[in-house]
């Protein structure tokens, strides 16, 4: 077995789960030389902040002790969180400060990174983002996700982004303000997740097709911001915002290329529209009009809004919290109602988790439970 080519061992070890790969790396020096680069290629740590992010400390210490392994690291994902106990006091971020300083030493050595995900929770404010990101250059970086960093991120991040034209996916979970980037920066950005203000500053000159909006009250999303960000967007995810029918109307007006919409309805606002007669009787089939339960009536209130989406093919309502579970006949009726308002629609996912497709020569709707 020891005479097998290194390539064969590499293929075998690449198929092992991390725990087995770690055990294999301890068998011999030969196996360690093959297994360790594979083990360190993708690093994902979820850590508790109390008393300190010990797992992250151990990982960073290993990278400092074995600098040659840094060249093999392609993906680094660090996610820190507070203790799960609901009555526990908020953790003191100070013990994580030394970990952040060590991270600032390690990050510049990971020059082959393809994806970087830092969700640092309340501890992120201990070290300025510039100390973490400014010394770093990742020539092949395609995906970046940041959350929990200090408020100065909005000013320290633009130089870092401008120096990484390879980025295609960017997620900024707590950056509420616009980013002052030159139009030539991020020329290949395909997917963005962040606040409406940040999205409005990034999207106009970039080929973003997949957009996720975060952390905004629907009434604070300005039509002017939507007008700047929507022309090329084909997939819009509003699962983390309580969406009202007027906001959906604005979306339909400013996102003419939209094909996929994922949305969490604000039921109180939707109920207002349902009770005020926004659901016209001629849009409902006789069976639908007779059998709609109140929760389904709320979903039916979307019908006039859907008529404004010219290219929409998929509607995902699964993030919406609707009490109870609709019957298949009711969901089938809603699918037919939606399709009359939006003829391009071929897939609907309801809050119940049921997924419905329209296909075949007869255009019949077929459903299955997820």
mmCIF file of C-alpha atoms in Angstrom:
data_model
loop_
_atom_site.group_PDB
_atom_site.id
_atom_site.type_symbol
_atom_site.label_atom_id
_atom_site.label_comp_id
_atom_site.label_asym_id
_atom_site.label_seq_id
_atom_site.Cartn_x
_atom_site.Cartn_y
_atom_site.Cartn_z
ATOM 1 C CA UNK A 1 0.000 0.000 0.000
ATOM 2 C CA UNK A 2 2.842 2.376 0.738
ATOM 3 C CA UNK A 3 3.993 1.938 -2.883
ATOM 4 C CA UNK A 4 0.808 3.425 -4.325
ATOM 5 C CA UNK A 5 1.380 6.650 -6.271
ATOM 6 C CA UNK A 6 0.842 9.886 -4.375
ATOM 7 C CA UNK A 7 -1.893 10.800 -6.847
ATOM 8 C CA UNK A 8 -3.847 7.682 -5.848
ATOM 9 C CA UNK A 9 -3.572 8.489 -2.142
ATOM 10 C CA UNK A 10 -4.644 12.076 -2.901
ATOM 11 C CA UNK A 11 -7.758 10.811 -4.702
ATOM 12 C CA UNK A 12 -8.587 8.504 -1.776
ATOM 13 C CA UNK A 13 -8.061 11.157 0.895
ATOM 14 C CA UNK A 14 -10.067 13.745 -1.050
ATOM 15 C CA UNK A 15 -13.143 11.534 -0.666
ATOM 16 C CA UNK A 16 -12.846 11.240 3.129
ATOM 17 C CA UNK A 17 -14.887 13.321 5.611
ATOM 18 C CA UNK A 18 -12.847 15.777 7.731
ATOM 19 C CA UNK A 19 -12.748 13.556 10.848
ATOM 20 C CA UNK A 20 -11.396 10.575 8.887
ATOM 21 C CA UNK A 21 -8.982 12.789 7.017
ATOM 22 C CA UNK A 22 -7.610 14.129 10.308
ATOM 23 C CA UNK A 23 -7.110 10.584 11.590
ATOM 24 C CA UNK A 24 -5.329 9.596 8.385
ATOM 25 C CA UNK A 25 -2.970 12.544 8.658
ATOM 26 C CA UNK A 26 -1.713 11.173 11.995
ATOM 27 C CA UNK A 27 -0.808 7.708 10.682
ATOM 28 C CA UNK A 28 2.555 8.559 9.139
ATOM 29 C CA UNK A 29 4.593 11.431 7.765
ATOM 30 C CA UNK A 30 3.858 10.272 4.231
ATOM 31 C CA UNK A 31 0.117 10.299 4.810
ATOM 32 C CA UNK A 32 0.349 13.602 6.680
ATOM 33 C CA UNK A 33 2.119 15.236 3.739
ATOM 34 C CA UNK A 34 -0.762 14.201 1.480
ATOM 35 C CA UNK A 35 -3.706 14.671 3.844
ATOM 36 C CA UNK A 36 -2.803 17.970 5.532
ATOM 37 C CA UNK A 37 -3.103 20.167 2.399
ATOM 38 C CA UNK A 38 -6.507 18.631 1.697
ATOM 39 C CA UNK A 39 -7.584 19.118 5.311
ATOM 40 C CA UNK A 40 -6.567 22.783 5.317
ATOM 41 C CA UNK A 41 -8.028 23.594 1.898
ATOM 42 C CA UNK A 42 -11.464 24.390 3.326
ATOM 43 C CA UNK A 43 -11.599 25.714 6.892
ATOM 44 C CA UNK A 44 -14.990 26.321 8.514
ATOM 45 C CA UNK A 45 -15.216 27.122 12.225
ATOM 46 C CA UNK A 46 -18.333 27.905 14.266
ATOM 47 C CA UNK A 47 -17.343 29.238 17.675
ATOM 48 C CA UNK A 48 -18.947 30.555 20.850
ATOM 49 C CA UNK A 49 -17.711 33.889 22.188
ATOM 50 C CA UNK A 50 -17.916 32.808 25.813
ATOM 51 C CA UNK A 51 -15.459 32.545 27.314
ATOM 52 C CA UNK A 52 -13.391 32.906 24.098
ATOM 53 C CA UNK A 53 -13.399 31.515 20.538
ATOM 54 C CA UNK A 54 -11.164 28.568 21.461
ATOM 55 C CA UNK A 55 -11.612 26.610 18.230
ATOM 56 C CA UNK A 56 -10.586 29.640 16.193
ATOM 57 C CA UNK A 57 -7.539 30.134 18.424
ATOM 58 C CA UNK A 58 -6.457 26.539 17.794
ATOM 59 C CA UNK A 59 -6.879 26.900 14.038
ATOM 60 C CA UNK A 60 -4.933 30.152 13.853
ATOM 61 C CA UNK A 61 -2.150 28.718 16.014
ATOM 62 C CA UNK A 62 -1.871 25.760 13.634
ATOM 63 C CA UNK A 63 -1.631 28.054 10.609
ATOM 64 C CA UNK A 64 1.059 30.152 12.269
ATOM 65 C CA UNK A 65 3.023 27.038 13.229
ATOM 66 C CA UNK A 66 2.784 25.565 9.702
ATOM 67 C CA UNK A 67 3.011 28.508 7.298
ATOM 68 C CA UNK A 68 3.440 26.213 4.284
ATOM 69 C CA UNK A 69 -0.184 25.093 4.734
ATOM 70 C CA UNK A 70 -1.412 28.635 4.116
ATOM 71 C CA UNK A 71 -0.775 28.172 0.411
ATOM 72 C CA UNK A 72 -3.319 25.337 0.345
ATOM 73 C CA UNK A 73 -6.193 27.203 2.049
ATOM 74 C CA UNK A 74 -8.903 28.086 -0.473
ATOM 75 C CA UNK A 75 -11.892 28.729 1.799
ATOM 76 C CA UNK A 76 -12.001 30.302 5.277
ATOM 77 C CA UNK A 77 -15.317 30.645 7.094
ATOM 78 C CA UNK A 78 -15.372 31.923 10.695
ATOM 79 C CA UNK A 79 -18.718 32.338 12.442
ATOM 80 C CA UNK A 80 -18.804 33.528 16.050
ATOM 81 C CA UNK A 81 -21.978 33.610 18.120
ATOM 82 C CA UNK A 82 -23.189 34.324 21.635
ATOM 83 C CA UNK A 83 -24.104 31.420 23.972
ATOM 84 C CA UNK A 84 -27.422 29.776 23.187
ATOM 85 C CA UNK A 85 -28.835 30.081 26.737
ATOM 86 C CA UNK A 86 -31.539 32.805 26.565
ATOM 87 C CA UNK A 87 -30.874 34.116 30.096
ATOM 88 C CA UNK A 88 -27.109 34.364 29.703
ATOM 89 C CA UNK A 89 -25.714 37.903 29.739
ATOM 90 C CA UNK A 90 -24.172 39.220 26.554
ATOM 91 C CA UNK A 91 -20.618 37.883 26.223
ATOM 92 C CA UNK A 92 -17.732 40.202 26.858
ATOM 93 C CA UNK A 93 -16.038 40.696 23.471
ATOM 94 C CA UNK A 94 -12.690 41.559 25.083
ATOM 95 C CA UNK A 95 -11.414 37.931 25.318
ATOM 96 C CA UNK A 96 -11.758 37.680 21.539
ATOM 97 C CA UNK A 97 -9.572 40.738 20.948
ATOM 98 C CA UNK A 98 -6.357 38.702 21.028
ATOM 99 C CA UNK A 99 -7.930 36.228 18.597
ATOM 100 C CA UNK A 100 -8.717 39.067 16.214
ATOM 101 C CA UNK A 101 -5.130 40.329 16.380
ATOM 102 C CA UNK A 102 -3.923 36.808 15.584
ATOM 103 C CA UNK A 103 -6.397 36.642 12.711
ATOM 104 C CA UNK A 104 -4.951 39.907 11.404
ATOM 105 C CA UNK A 105 -1.546 38.176 11.293
ATOM 106 C CA UNK A 106 -2.846 35.055 9.569
ATOM 107 C CA UNK A 107 -5.121 36.536 6.897
ATOM 108 C CA UNK A 108 -2.355 38.131 4.780
ATOM 109 C CA UNK A 109 -0.634 34.728 4.516
ATOM 110 C CA UNK A 110 -3.682 33.082 2.897
ATOM 111 C CA UNK A 111 -2.906 34.384 -0.571
ATOM 112 C CA UNK A 112 -4.747 31.582 -2.402
ATOM 113 C CA UNK A 113 -8.164 32.219 -0.848
ATOM 114 C CA UNK A 114 -11.197 31.812 -3.095
ATOM 115 C CA UNK A 115 -13.835 32.589 -0.446
ATOM 116 C CA UNK A 116 -13.712 34.470 2.860
ATOM 117 C CA UNK A 117 -16.627 34.531 5.310
ATOM 118 C CA UNK A 118 -16.209 36.451 8.580
ATOM 119 C CA UNK A 119 -19.217 36.648 10.901
ATOM 120 C CA UNK A 120 -17.685 37.941 14.092
ATOM 121 C CA UNK A 121 -20.671 39.015 16.191
ATOM 122 C CA UNK A 122 -20.137 41.657 18.896
ATOM 123 C CA UNK A 123 -16.425 40.847 19.072
ATOM 124 C CA UNK A 124 -15.808 42.309 15.628
ATOM 125 C CA UNK A 125 -15.792 45.859 16.987
ATOM 126 C CA UNK A 126 -12.623 45.159 19.006
ATOM 127 C CA UNK A 127 -10.337 45.583 16.002
ATOM 128 C CA UNK A 128 -10.808 48.120 13.177
ATOM 129 C CA UNK A 129 -11.696 46.452 9.860
ATOM 130 C CA UNK A 130 -8.719 48.177 8.267
ATOM 131 C CA UNK A 131 -6.397 46.205 10.550
ATOM 132 C CA UNK A 132 -7.914 42.961 9.276
ATOM 133 C CA UNK A 133 -8.381 43.686 5.589
ATOM 134 C CA UNK A 134 -5.974 46.411 4.492
ATOM 135 C CA UNK A 135 -2.799 44.247 4.523
ATOM 136 C CA UNK A 136 -4.527 41.447 2.579
ATOM 137 C CA UNK A 137 -4.371 40.703 -1.128
ATOM 138 C CA UNK A 138 -6.174 37.648 -2.449
ATOM 139 C CA UNK A 139 -5.615 37.516 -6.235
ATOM 140 C CA UNK A 140 -8.195 34.744 -6.810
ATOM 141 C CA UNK A 141 -10.885 35.782 -4.293
ATOM 142 C CA UNK A 142 -14.388 35.315 -5.726
ATOM 143 C CA UNK A 143 -16.654 35.327 -2.641
ATOM 144 C CA UNK A 144 -16.608 37.675 0.374
ATOM 145 C CA UNK A 145 -19.069 37.801 3.283
ATOM 146 C CA UNK A 146 -18.615 40.165 6.229
ATOM 147 C CA UNK A 147 -20.730 40.713 9.348
ATOM 148 C CA UNK A 148 -20.126 42.032 12.848
ATOM 149 C CA UNK A 149 -17.243 44.344 11.979
ATOM 150 C CA UNK A 150 -16.859 47.856 13.348
ATOM 151 C CA UNK A 151 -18.963 50.736 11.967
ATOM 152 C CA UNK A 152 -15.868 52.098 10.201
ATOM 153 C CA UNK A 153 -16.175 49.217 7.719
ATOM 154 C CA UNK A 154 -17.942 51.517 5.237
ATOM 155 C CA UNK A 155 -14.827 53.678 4.953
ATOM 156 C CA UNK A 156 -12.149 50.989 5.177
ATOM 157 C CA UNK A 157 -13.784 48.467 2.852
ATOM 158 C CA UNK A 158 -13.792 50.329 -0.510
ATOM 159 C CA UNK A 159 -9.983 50.197 -0.989
ATOM 160 C CA UNK A 160 -10.027 46.465 -0.273
ATOM 161 C CA UNK A 161 -12.869 45.857 -2.744
ATOM 162 C CA UNK A 162 -11.224 47.962 -5.421
ATOM 163 C CA UNK A 163 -8.092 45.823 -5.102
ATOM 164 C CA UNK A 164 -10.043 42.593 -5.724
ATOM 165 C CA UNK A 165 -11.596 42.728 -9.202
ATOM 166 C CA UNK A 166 -12.125 38.937 -9.198
ATOM 167 C CA UNK A 167 -15.034 39.127 -6.722
ATOM 168 C CA UNK A 168 -18.287 37.702 -8.059
ATOM 169 C CA UNK A 169 -20.243 37.257 -4.780
ATOM 170 C CA UNK A 170 -20.387 39.882 -2.022
ATOM 171 C CA UNK A 171 -22.438 39.902 1.205
ATOM 172 C CA UNK A 172 -22.306 42.832 3.648
ATOM 173 C CA UNK A 173 -24.761 42.077 6.431
ATOM 174 C CA UNK A 174 -24.434 45.225 8.542
ATOM 175 C CA UNK A 175 -23.230 48.016 6.244
ATOM 176 C CA UNK A 176 -26.230 50.371 5.964
ATOM 177 C CA UNK A 177 -24.589 53.177 3.999
ATOM 178 C CA UNK A 178 -23.468 53.572 0.367
ATOM 179 C CA UNK A 179 -19.965 52.460 -0.620
ATOM 180 C CA UNK A 180 -17.899 55.042 -2.517
ATOM 181 C CA UNK A 181 -16.386 52.803 -5.189
ATOM 182 C CA UNK A 182 -15.132 53.858 -8.609
ATOM 183 C CA UNK A 183 -17.283 52.522 -11.483
ATOM 184 C CA UNK A 184 -14.406 50.298 -12.644
ATOM 185 C CA UNK A 185 -14.272 48.367 -9.337
ATOM 186 C CA UNK A 186 -15.868 44.898 -9.037
ATOM 187 C CA UNK A 187 -16.418 44.478 -12.799
ATOM 188 C CA UNK A 188 -17.528 40.835 -12.441
ATOM 189 C CA UNK A 189 -19.871 41.145 -9.448
ATOM 190 C CA UNK A 190 -22.738 38.716 -10.055
ATOM 191 C CA UNK A 191 -24.476 38.402 -6.655
ATOM 192 C CA UNK A 192 -24.844 40.958 -3.858
ATOM 193 C CA UNK A 193 -26.535 40.812 -0.447
ATOM 194 C CA UNK A 194 -26.767 43.942 1.668
ATOM 195 C CA UNK A 195 -28.780 47.022 2.557
ATOM 196 C CA UNK A 196 -30.803 48.880 -0.090
ATOM 197 C CA UNK A 197 -28.576 51.951 0.220
ATOM 198 C CA UNK A 198 -25.430 49.899 -0.336
ATOM 199 C CA UNK A 199 -27.038 48.018 -3.224
ATOM 200 C CA UNK A 200 -28.069 51.292 -4.876
ATOM 201 C CA UNK A 201 -24.461 52.490 -4.764
ATOM 202 C CA UNK A 202 -23.033 49.254 -6.214
ATOM 203 C CA UNK A 203 -25.445 47.933 -8.799
ATOM 204 C CA UNK A 204 -25.781 50.653 -11.463
ATOM 205 C CA UNK A 205 -22.413 49.969 -13.132
ATOM 206 C CA UNK A 206 -22.072 46.255 -12.353
ATOM 207 C CA UNK A 207 -23.603 43.061 -13.825
ATOM 208 C CA UNK A 208 -25.418 41.959 -10.661
ATOM 209 C CA UNK A 209 -28.111 39.410 -11.531
ATOM 210 C CA UNK A 210 -28.803 37.997 -8.044
ATOM 211 C CA UNK A 211 -29.774 40.495 -5.323
ATOM 212 C CA UNK A 212 -30.641 39.928 -1.653
ATOM 213 C CA UNK A 213 -31.795 42.928 0.381
ATOM 214 C CA UNK A 214 -31.087 42.931 4.118
ATOM 215 C CA UNK A 215 -31.799 44.922 7.243
ATOM 216 C CA UNK A 216 -34.316 47.516 6.128
ATOM 217 C CA UNK A 217 -37.852 48.482 7.065
ATOM 218 C CA UNK A 218 -39.991 48.335 3.899
ATOM 219 C CA UNK A 219 -41.138 51.932 4.315
ATOM 220 C CA UNK A 220 -37.494 53.080 4.285
ATOM 221 C CA UNK A 221 -36.705 51.519 0.918
ATOM 222 C CA UNK A 222 -36.773 54.511 -1.396
ATOM 223 C CA UNK A 223 -38.115 54.259 -4.962
ATOM 224 C CA UNK A 224 -35.037 56.181 -6.091
ATOM 225 C CA UNK A 225 -32.799 53.431 -4.681
ATOM 226 C CA UNK A 226 -34.872 50.738 -6.406
ATOM 227 C CA UNK A 227 -34.675 52.622 -9.698
ATOM 228 C CA UNK A 228 -30.869 52.612 -9.536
ATOM 229 C CA UNK A 229 -30.421 48.932 -8.736
ATOM 230 C CA UNK A 230 -32.946 46.979 -10.766
ATOM 231 C CA UNK A 231 -32.255 46.957 -14.490
ATOM 232 C CA UNK A 232 -30.191 43.736 -14.695
ATOM 233 C CA UNK A 233 -31.447 41.851 -11.627
ATOM 234 C CA UNK A 234 -33.050 38.507 -12.459
ATOM 235 C CA UNK A 235 -33.235 36.927 -8.985
ATOM 236 C CA UNK A 236 -34.480 39.007 -6.033
ATOM 237 C CA UNK A 237 -34.514 37.648 -2.477
ATOM 238 C CA UNK A 238 -36.623 39.633 0.020
ATOM 239 C CA UNK A 239 -36.882 36.847 2.611
ATOM 240 C CA UNK A 240 -35.283 39.001 5.318
ATOM 241 C CA UNK A 241 -37.576 42.016 4.852
ATOM 242 C CA UNK A 242 -41.287 42.209 5.676
ATOM 243 C CA UNK A 243 -42.651 43.062 2.243
ATOM 244 C CA UNK A 244 -45.838 45.031 1.640
ATOM 245 C CA UNK A 245 -47.913 45.019 -1.584
ATOM 246 C CA UNK A 246 -46.895 48.641 -2.374
ATOM 247 C CA UNK A 247 -43.233 47.639 -2.132
ATOM 248 C CA UNK A 248 -43.891 44.761 -4.537
ATOM 249 C CA UNK A 249 -45.494 47.192 -6.965
ATOM 250 C CA UNK A 250 -42.385 49.363 -6.789
ATOM 251 C CA UNK A 251 -40.227 46.285 -7.357
ATOM 252 C CA UNK A 252 -42.216 45.342 -10.450
ATOM 253 C CA UNK A 253 -41.783 48.853 -11.835
ATOM 254 C CA UNK A 254 -38.026 49.034 -11.316
ATOM 255 C CA UNK A 255 -36.931 45.422 -11.890
ATOM 256 C CA UNK A 256 -38.090 44.758 -15.459
ATOM 257 C CA UNK A 257 -35.868 41.667 -15.930
ATOM 258 C CA UNK A 258 -36.966 39.884 -12.744
ATOM 259 C CA UNK A 259 -37.497 36.137 -13.204
ATOM 260 C CA UNK A 260 -37.281 34.737 -9.647
ATOM 261 C CA UNK A 261 -38.794 36.389 -6.553
ATOM 262 C CA UNK A 262 -38.459 35.122 -2.972
ATOM 263 C CA UNK A 263 -40.505 37.129 -0.498
ATOM 264 C CA UNK A 264 -41.699 37.292 3.097
ATOM 265 C CA UNK A 265 -45.056 39.047 3.193
ATOM 266 C CA UNK A 266 -45.939 41.531 5.906
ATOM 267 C CA UNK A 267 -49.278 39.936 6.743
ATOM 268 C CA UNK A 268 -50.757 42.955 8.518
ATOM 269 C CA UNK A 269 -50.254 45.151 5.454
ATOM 270 C CA UNK A 270 -51.362 42.401 3.095
ATOM 271 C CA UNK A 271 -54.540 41.923 5.142
ATOM 272 C CA UNK A 272 -55.315 45.634 4.734
ATOM 273 C CA UNK A 273 -55.111 45.294 0.972
ATOM 274 C CA UNK A 274 -57.157 42.097 0.977
ATOM 275 C CA UNK A 275 -59.944 43.693 3.042
ATOM 276 C CA UNK A 276 -59.937 46.883 0.966
ATOM 277 C CA UNK A 277 -60.946 44.984 -2.162
ATOM 278 C CA UNK A 278 -57.644 44.719 -3.954
ATOM 279 C CA UNK A 279 -58.571 41.122 -4.924
ATOM 280 C CA UNK A 280 -60.983 41.557 -7.807
ATOM 281 C CA UNK A 281 -63.604 38.793 -8.053
ATOM 282 C CA UNK A 282 -62.961 38.235 -11.770
ATOM 283 C CA UNK A 283 -59.391 37.173 -10.958
ATOM 284 C CA UNK A 284 -60.587 34.255 -8.818
ATOM 285 C CA UNK A 285 -61.990 31.002 -10.127
ATOM 286 C CA UNK A 286 -65.413 30.021 -8.710
ATOM 287 C CA UNK A 287 -63.860 27.175 -6.731
ATOM 288 C CA UNK A 288 -61.153 29.486 -5.340
ATOM 289 C CA UNK A 289 -63.679 32.148 -4.348
ATOM 290 C CA UNK A 290 -65.763 29.599 -2.459
ATOM 291 C CA UNK A 291 -63.009 27.725 -0.672
ATOM 292 C CA UNK A 292 -60.404 30.359 0.247
ATOM 293 C CA UNK A 293 -59.699 30.335 3.949
ATOM 294 C CA UNK A 294 -58.560 33.640 5.541
ATOM 295 C CA UNK A 295 -54.847 32.836 5.294
ATOM 296 C CA UNK A 296 -55.235 31.949 1.634
ATOM 297 C CA UNK A 297 -57.173 35.162 1.072
ATOM 298 C CA UNK A 298 -54.063 37.004 2.226
ATOM 299 C CA UNK A 299 -52.020 35.181 -0.390
ATOM 300 C CA UNK A 300 -54.649 35.898 -3.014
ATOM 301 C CA UNK A 301 -54.141 39.614 -2.334
ATOM 302 C CA UNK A 302 -50.891 39.284 -4.268
ATOM 303 C CA UNK A 303 -52.713 38.569 -7.511
ATOM 304 C CA UNK A 304 -53.075 42.136 -8.868
ATOM 305 C CA UNK A 305 -49.441 42.850 -7.971
ATOM 306 C CA UNK A 306 -48.204 39.772 -9.862
ATOM 307 C CA UNK A 307 -49.803 41.066 -13.044
ATOM 308 C CA UNK A 308 -47.102 43.748 -13.122
ATOM 309 C CA UNK A 309 -44.245 41.214 -13.472
ATOM 310 C CA UNK A 310 -43.789 40.555 -17.177
ATOM 311 C CA UNK A 311 -41.027 37.903 -16.983
ATOM 312 C CA UNK A 312 -41.540 36.305 -13.568
ATOM 313 C CA UNK A 313 -41.225 32.495 -13.705
ATOM 314 C CA UNK A 314 -40.727 31.544 -10.016
ATOM 315 C CA UNK A 315 -42.455 32.871 -6.886
ATOM 316 C CA UNK A 316 -41.232 31.610 -3.500
ATOM 317 C CA UNK A 317 -43.475 32.508 -0.552
ATOM 318 C CA UNK A 318 -41.934 29.976 1.845
ATOM 319 C CA UNK A 319 -40.356 32.664 4.121
ATOM 320 C CA UNK A 320 -43.848 34.010 4.895
ATOM 321 C CA UNK A 321 -45.130 32.907 8.295
ATOM 322 C CA UNK A 322 -48.763 31.961 7.718
ATOM 323 C CA UNK A 323 -50.490 30.083 10.584
ATOM 324 C CA UNK A 324 -51.860 26.713 9.655
ATOM 325 C CA UNK A 325 -51.431 24.742 6.462
ATOM 326 C CA UNK A 326 -53.461 25.121 3.301
ATOM 327 C CA UNK A 327 -55.088 22.183 1.557
ATOM 328 C CA UNK A 328 -53.698 21.101 -1.833
ATOM 329 C CA UNK A 329 -56.923 22.127 -3.581
ATOM 330 C CA UNK A 330 -56.622 25.653 -2.207
ATOM 331 C CA UNK A 331 -52.983 25.978 -3.268
ATOM 332 C CA UNK A 332 -53.842 24.593 -6.697
ATOM 333 C CA UNK A 333 -56.554 27.245 -7.068
ATOM 334 C CA UNK A 334 -54.114 29.962 -6.061
ATOM 335 C CA UNK A 335 -51.601 28.723 -8.640
ATOM 336 C CA UNK A 336 -54.237 29.013 -11.354
ATOM 337 C CA UNK A 337 -55.174 32.471 -10.091
ATOM 338 C CA UNK A 338 -51.563 33.636 -10.067
ATOM 339 C CA UNK A 339 -50.966 32.241 -13.566
ATOM 340 C CA UNK A 340 -53.903 34.166 -15.007
ATOM 341 C CA UNK A 341 -52.420 37.369 -13.621
ATOM 342 C CA UNK A 342 -48.820 36.451 -14.541
ATOM 343 C CA UNK A 343 -48.789 34.079 -17.565
ATOM 344 C CA UNK A 344 -44.995 33.560 -17.416
ATOM 345 C CA UNK A 345 -45.214 31.967 -13.930
ATOM 346 C CA UNK A 346 -44.288 28.249 -13.867
ATOM 347 C CA UNK A 347 -43.242 27.588 -10.238
ATOM 348 C CA UNK A 348 -44.754 28.573 -6.880
ATOM 349 C CA UNK A 349 -43.585 27.637 -3.375
ATOM 350 C CA UNK A 350 -46.154 28.296 -0.656
ATOM 351 C CA UNK A 351 -45.600 29.065 3.056
ATOM 352 C CA UNK A 352 -46.607 25.457 3.766
ATOM 353 C CA UNK A 353 -43.479 24.295 1.943
ATOM 354 C CA UNK A 354 -45.455 22.768 -0.902
ATOM 355 C CA UNK A 355 -43.914 23.329 -4.322
ATOM 356 C CA UNK A 356 -46.059 23.593 -7.449
ATOM 357 C CA UNK A 357 -44.938 23.425 -11.075
ATOM 358 C CA UNK A 358 -46.771 24.162 -14.310
ATOM 359 C CA UNK A 359 -45.737 22.071 -17.285
ATOM 360 C CA UNK A 360 -46.736 19.774 -20.100
ATOM 361 C CA UNK A 361 -48.700 20.643 -23.197
ATOM 362 C CA UNK A 362 -51.810 21.343 -21.110
ATOM 363 C CA UNK A 363 -50.028 23.665 -18.669
ATOM 364 C CA UNK A 364 -51.376 21.782 -15.669
ATOM 365 C CA UNK A 365 -50.145 22.569 -12.149
ATOM 366 C CA UNK A 366 -48.579 19.665 -10.273
ATOM 367 C CA UNK A 367 -47.567 19.948 -6.602
ATOM 368 C CA UNK A 368 -45.332 18.124 -4.177
ATOM 369 C CA UNK A 369 -44.482 18.683 -0.493
ATOM 370 C CA UNK A 370 -40.934 19.707 0.388
#
